[in-house]
CSV table of C-alpha atoms in Angstrom, one decimal:
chain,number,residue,atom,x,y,z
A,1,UNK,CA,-7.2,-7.3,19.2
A,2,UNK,CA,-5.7,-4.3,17.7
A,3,UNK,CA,-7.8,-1.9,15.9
A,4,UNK,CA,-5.5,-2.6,12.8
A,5,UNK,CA,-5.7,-6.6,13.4
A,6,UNK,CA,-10.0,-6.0,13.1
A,7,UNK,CA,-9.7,-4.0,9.8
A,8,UNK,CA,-6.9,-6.9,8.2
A,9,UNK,CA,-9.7,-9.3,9.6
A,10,UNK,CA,-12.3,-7.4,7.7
A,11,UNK,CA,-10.4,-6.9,4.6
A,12,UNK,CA,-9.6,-10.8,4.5
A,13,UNK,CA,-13.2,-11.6,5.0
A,14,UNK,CA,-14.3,-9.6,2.2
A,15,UNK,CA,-11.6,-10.5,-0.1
A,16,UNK,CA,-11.8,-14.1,0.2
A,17,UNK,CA,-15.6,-13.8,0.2
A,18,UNK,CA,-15.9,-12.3,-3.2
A,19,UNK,CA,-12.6,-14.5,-5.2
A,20,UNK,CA,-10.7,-11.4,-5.4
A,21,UNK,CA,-6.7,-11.6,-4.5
A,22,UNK,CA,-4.4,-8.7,-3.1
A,23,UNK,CA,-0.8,-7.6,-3.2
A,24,UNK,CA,1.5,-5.5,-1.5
A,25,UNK,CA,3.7,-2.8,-2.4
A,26,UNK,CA,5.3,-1.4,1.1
A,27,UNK,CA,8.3,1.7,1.4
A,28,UNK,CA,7.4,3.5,4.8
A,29,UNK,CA,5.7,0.5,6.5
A,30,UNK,CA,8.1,-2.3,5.5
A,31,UNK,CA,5.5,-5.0,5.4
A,32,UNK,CA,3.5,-4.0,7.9
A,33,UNK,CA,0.3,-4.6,6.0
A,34,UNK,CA,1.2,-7.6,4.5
A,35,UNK,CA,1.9,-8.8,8.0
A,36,UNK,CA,-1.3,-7.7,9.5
A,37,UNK,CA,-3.2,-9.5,6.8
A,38,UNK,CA,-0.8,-12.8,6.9
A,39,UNK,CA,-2.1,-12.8,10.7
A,40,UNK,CA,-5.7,-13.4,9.6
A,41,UNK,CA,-6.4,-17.0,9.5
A,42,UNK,CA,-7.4,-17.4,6.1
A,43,UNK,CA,-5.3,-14.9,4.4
A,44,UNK,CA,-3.9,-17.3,2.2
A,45,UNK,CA,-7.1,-17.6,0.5
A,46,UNK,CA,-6.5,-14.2,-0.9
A,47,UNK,CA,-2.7,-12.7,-0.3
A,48,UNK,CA,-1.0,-13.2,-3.2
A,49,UNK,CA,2.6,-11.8,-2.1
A,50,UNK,CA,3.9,-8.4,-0.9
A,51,UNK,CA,6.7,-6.8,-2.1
A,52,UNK,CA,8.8,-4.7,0.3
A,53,UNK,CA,10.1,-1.6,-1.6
A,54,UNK,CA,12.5,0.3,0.4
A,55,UNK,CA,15.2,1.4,-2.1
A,56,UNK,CA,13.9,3.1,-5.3
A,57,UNK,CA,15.9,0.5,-7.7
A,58,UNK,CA,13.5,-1.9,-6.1
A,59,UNK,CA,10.7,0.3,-6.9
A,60,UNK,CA,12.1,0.7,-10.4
A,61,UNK,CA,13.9,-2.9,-11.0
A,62,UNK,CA,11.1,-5.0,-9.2
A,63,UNK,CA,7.2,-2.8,-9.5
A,64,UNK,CA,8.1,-1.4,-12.6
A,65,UNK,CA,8.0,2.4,-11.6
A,66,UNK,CA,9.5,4.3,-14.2
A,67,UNK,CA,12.6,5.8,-13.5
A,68,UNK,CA,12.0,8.9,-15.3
A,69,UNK,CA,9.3,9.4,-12.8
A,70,UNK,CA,11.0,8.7,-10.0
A,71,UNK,CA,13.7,11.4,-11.1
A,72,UNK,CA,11.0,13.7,-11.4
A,73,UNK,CA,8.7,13.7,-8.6
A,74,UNK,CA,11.0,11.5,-5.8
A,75,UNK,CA,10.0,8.4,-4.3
A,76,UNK,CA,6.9,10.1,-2.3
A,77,UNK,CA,4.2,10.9,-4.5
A,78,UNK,CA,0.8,10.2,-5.4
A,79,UNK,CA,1.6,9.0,-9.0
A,80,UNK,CA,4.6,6.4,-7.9
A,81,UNK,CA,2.3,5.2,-5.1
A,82,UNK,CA,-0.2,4.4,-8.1
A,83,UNK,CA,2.4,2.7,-10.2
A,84,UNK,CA,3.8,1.0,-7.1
A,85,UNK,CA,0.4,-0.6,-6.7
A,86,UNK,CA,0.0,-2.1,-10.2
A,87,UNK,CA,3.5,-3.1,-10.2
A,88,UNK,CA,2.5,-4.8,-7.2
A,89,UNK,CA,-0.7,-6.1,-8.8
A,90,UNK,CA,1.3,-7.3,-12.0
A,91,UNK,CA,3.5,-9.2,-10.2
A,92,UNK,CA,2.4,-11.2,-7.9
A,93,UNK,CA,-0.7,-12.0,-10.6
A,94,UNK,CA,-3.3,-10.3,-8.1
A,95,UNK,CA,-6.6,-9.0,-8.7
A,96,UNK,CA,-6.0,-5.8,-6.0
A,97,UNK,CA,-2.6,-3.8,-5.4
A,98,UNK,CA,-2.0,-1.7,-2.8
A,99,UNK,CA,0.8,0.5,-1.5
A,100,UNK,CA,2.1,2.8,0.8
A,101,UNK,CA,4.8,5.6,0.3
A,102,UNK,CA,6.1,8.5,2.8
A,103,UNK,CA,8.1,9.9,4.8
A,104,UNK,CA,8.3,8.6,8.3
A,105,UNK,CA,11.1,11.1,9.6
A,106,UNK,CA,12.5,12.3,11.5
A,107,UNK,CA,13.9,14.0,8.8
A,108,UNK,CA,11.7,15.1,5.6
A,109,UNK,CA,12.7,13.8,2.1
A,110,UNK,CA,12.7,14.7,-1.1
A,111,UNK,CA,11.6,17.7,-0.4
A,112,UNK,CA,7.8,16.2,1.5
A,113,UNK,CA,7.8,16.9,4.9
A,114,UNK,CA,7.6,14.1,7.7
A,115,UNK,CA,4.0,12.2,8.1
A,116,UNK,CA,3.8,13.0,4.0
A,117,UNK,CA,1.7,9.5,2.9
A,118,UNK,CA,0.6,8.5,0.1
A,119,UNK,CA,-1.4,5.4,-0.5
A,120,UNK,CA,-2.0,3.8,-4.0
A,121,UNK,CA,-4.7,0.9,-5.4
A,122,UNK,CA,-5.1,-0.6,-8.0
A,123,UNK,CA,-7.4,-3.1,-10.3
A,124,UNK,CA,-6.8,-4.3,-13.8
A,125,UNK,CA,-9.0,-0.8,-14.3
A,126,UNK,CA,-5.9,1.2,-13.5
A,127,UNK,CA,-4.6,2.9,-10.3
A,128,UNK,CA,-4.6,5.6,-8.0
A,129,UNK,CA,-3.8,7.1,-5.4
A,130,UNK,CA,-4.6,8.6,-1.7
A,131,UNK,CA,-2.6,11.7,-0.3
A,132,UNK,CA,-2.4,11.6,3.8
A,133,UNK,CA,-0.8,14.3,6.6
A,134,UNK,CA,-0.2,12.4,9.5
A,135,UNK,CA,1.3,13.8,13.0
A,136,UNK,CA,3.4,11.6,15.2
A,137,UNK,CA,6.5,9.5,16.4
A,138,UNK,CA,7.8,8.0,13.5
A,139,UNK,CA,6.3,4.3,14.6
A,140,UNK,CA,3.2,6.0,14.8
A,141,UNK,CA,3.1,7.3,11.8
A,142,UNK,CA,4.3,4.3,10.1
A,143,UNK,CA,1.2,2.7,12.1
A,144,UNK,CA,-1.1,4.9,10.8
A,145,UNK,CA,-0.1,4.7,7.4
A,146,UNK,CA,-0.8,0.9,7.6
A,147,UNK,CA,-4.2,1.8,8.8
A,148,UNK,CA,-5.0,3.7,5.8
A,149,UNK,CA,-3.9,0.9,3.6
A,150,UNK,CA,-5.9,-1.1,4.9
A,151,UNK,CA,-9.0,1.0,5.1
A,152,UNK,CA,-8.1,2.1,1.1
A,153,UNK,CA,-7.9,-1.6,0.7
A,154,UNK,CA,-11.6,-2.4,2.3
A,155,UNK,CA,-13.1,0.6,0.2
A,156,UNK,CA,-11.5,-1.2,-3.1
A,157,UNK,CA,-12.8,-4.5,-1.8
A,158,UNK,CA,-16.1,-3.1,-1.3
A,159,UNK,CA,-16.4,-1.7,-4.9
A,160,UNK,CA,-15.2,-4.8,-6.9
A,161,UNK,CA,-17.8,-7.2,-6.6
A,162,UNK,CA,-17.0,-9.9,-8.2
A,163,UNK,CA,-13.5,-11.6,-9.7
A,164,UNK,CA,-11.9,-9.8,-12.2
């Protein structure tokens, strides 16, 4: 078992054990979080959907990001991870969002530099977001982007005790 397969297992546990759902809003890892919590047997007790937000029209068209933000700041930032993670939240009708935007490389992007991460959660409290520098291959970086997801995600669980 991978190290991120045991944090996905942890998250689902805790999730499911207090009633509270979670969504997905992915750019730099494609799914890769949604797919390490679908591989937890009981998942579907507390995954509502995931959506995989590549392009910014899909951030724009399908999360709701504002474009005017999006024109301002670029697709990495803390703020659009945050609105990425409600949009996420909104809908797929889910108690928990979170989200992950960067820049993988190998080349840096509007204007962040590679292993530039942002990860954003959020609750029907409001959202925010996480700021990460990581070093490494661009799979690895991906890889530990998911990881932080998923550890922002067990910290969120861990503060919302009961269903929303």
């Amino acid at each position: 078992m991978t190290n991120l397969h045991r944090i996905a297992g942890e998250a689902v546990a805790a999730a499911v054990g207090r009633g509270i759902t979670v969504a997905t809003a992915e750019s730099l890892t494609a799914g890769m979080v949604t797919a390490m919590l679908a591989d937890t047997p009981g998942a579907s007790a507390m995954l509502q959907g995931g959506v995989v937000s590549y392009r910014n029209s899909v951030k724009r068209d399908v999360l709701g990001v504002p474009q005017a933000l999006l024109d301002s700041v670029g697709s990495v930032d803390g703020a659009v991870a945050a609105a990425m993670a409600d949009g996420a939240r909104r809908t797929c009708g889910a108690d928990l969002g979170v989200s992950t935007t960067g820049v993988a490389g190998p080349d840096d992007h509007d204007g962040k530099p590679v292993g530039t991460v942002f990860i954003g959660v959020a609750t029907a409290e409001g959202s925010t977001s996480f700021p990460y520098s990581f070093e490494g291959t661009r799979a690895e970086i991906r890889a530990l982007a998911c990881g932080a997801a998923l550890e922002r995600l067990q910290e969120a669980l861990a503060s919302l005790s009961y269903r929303e």
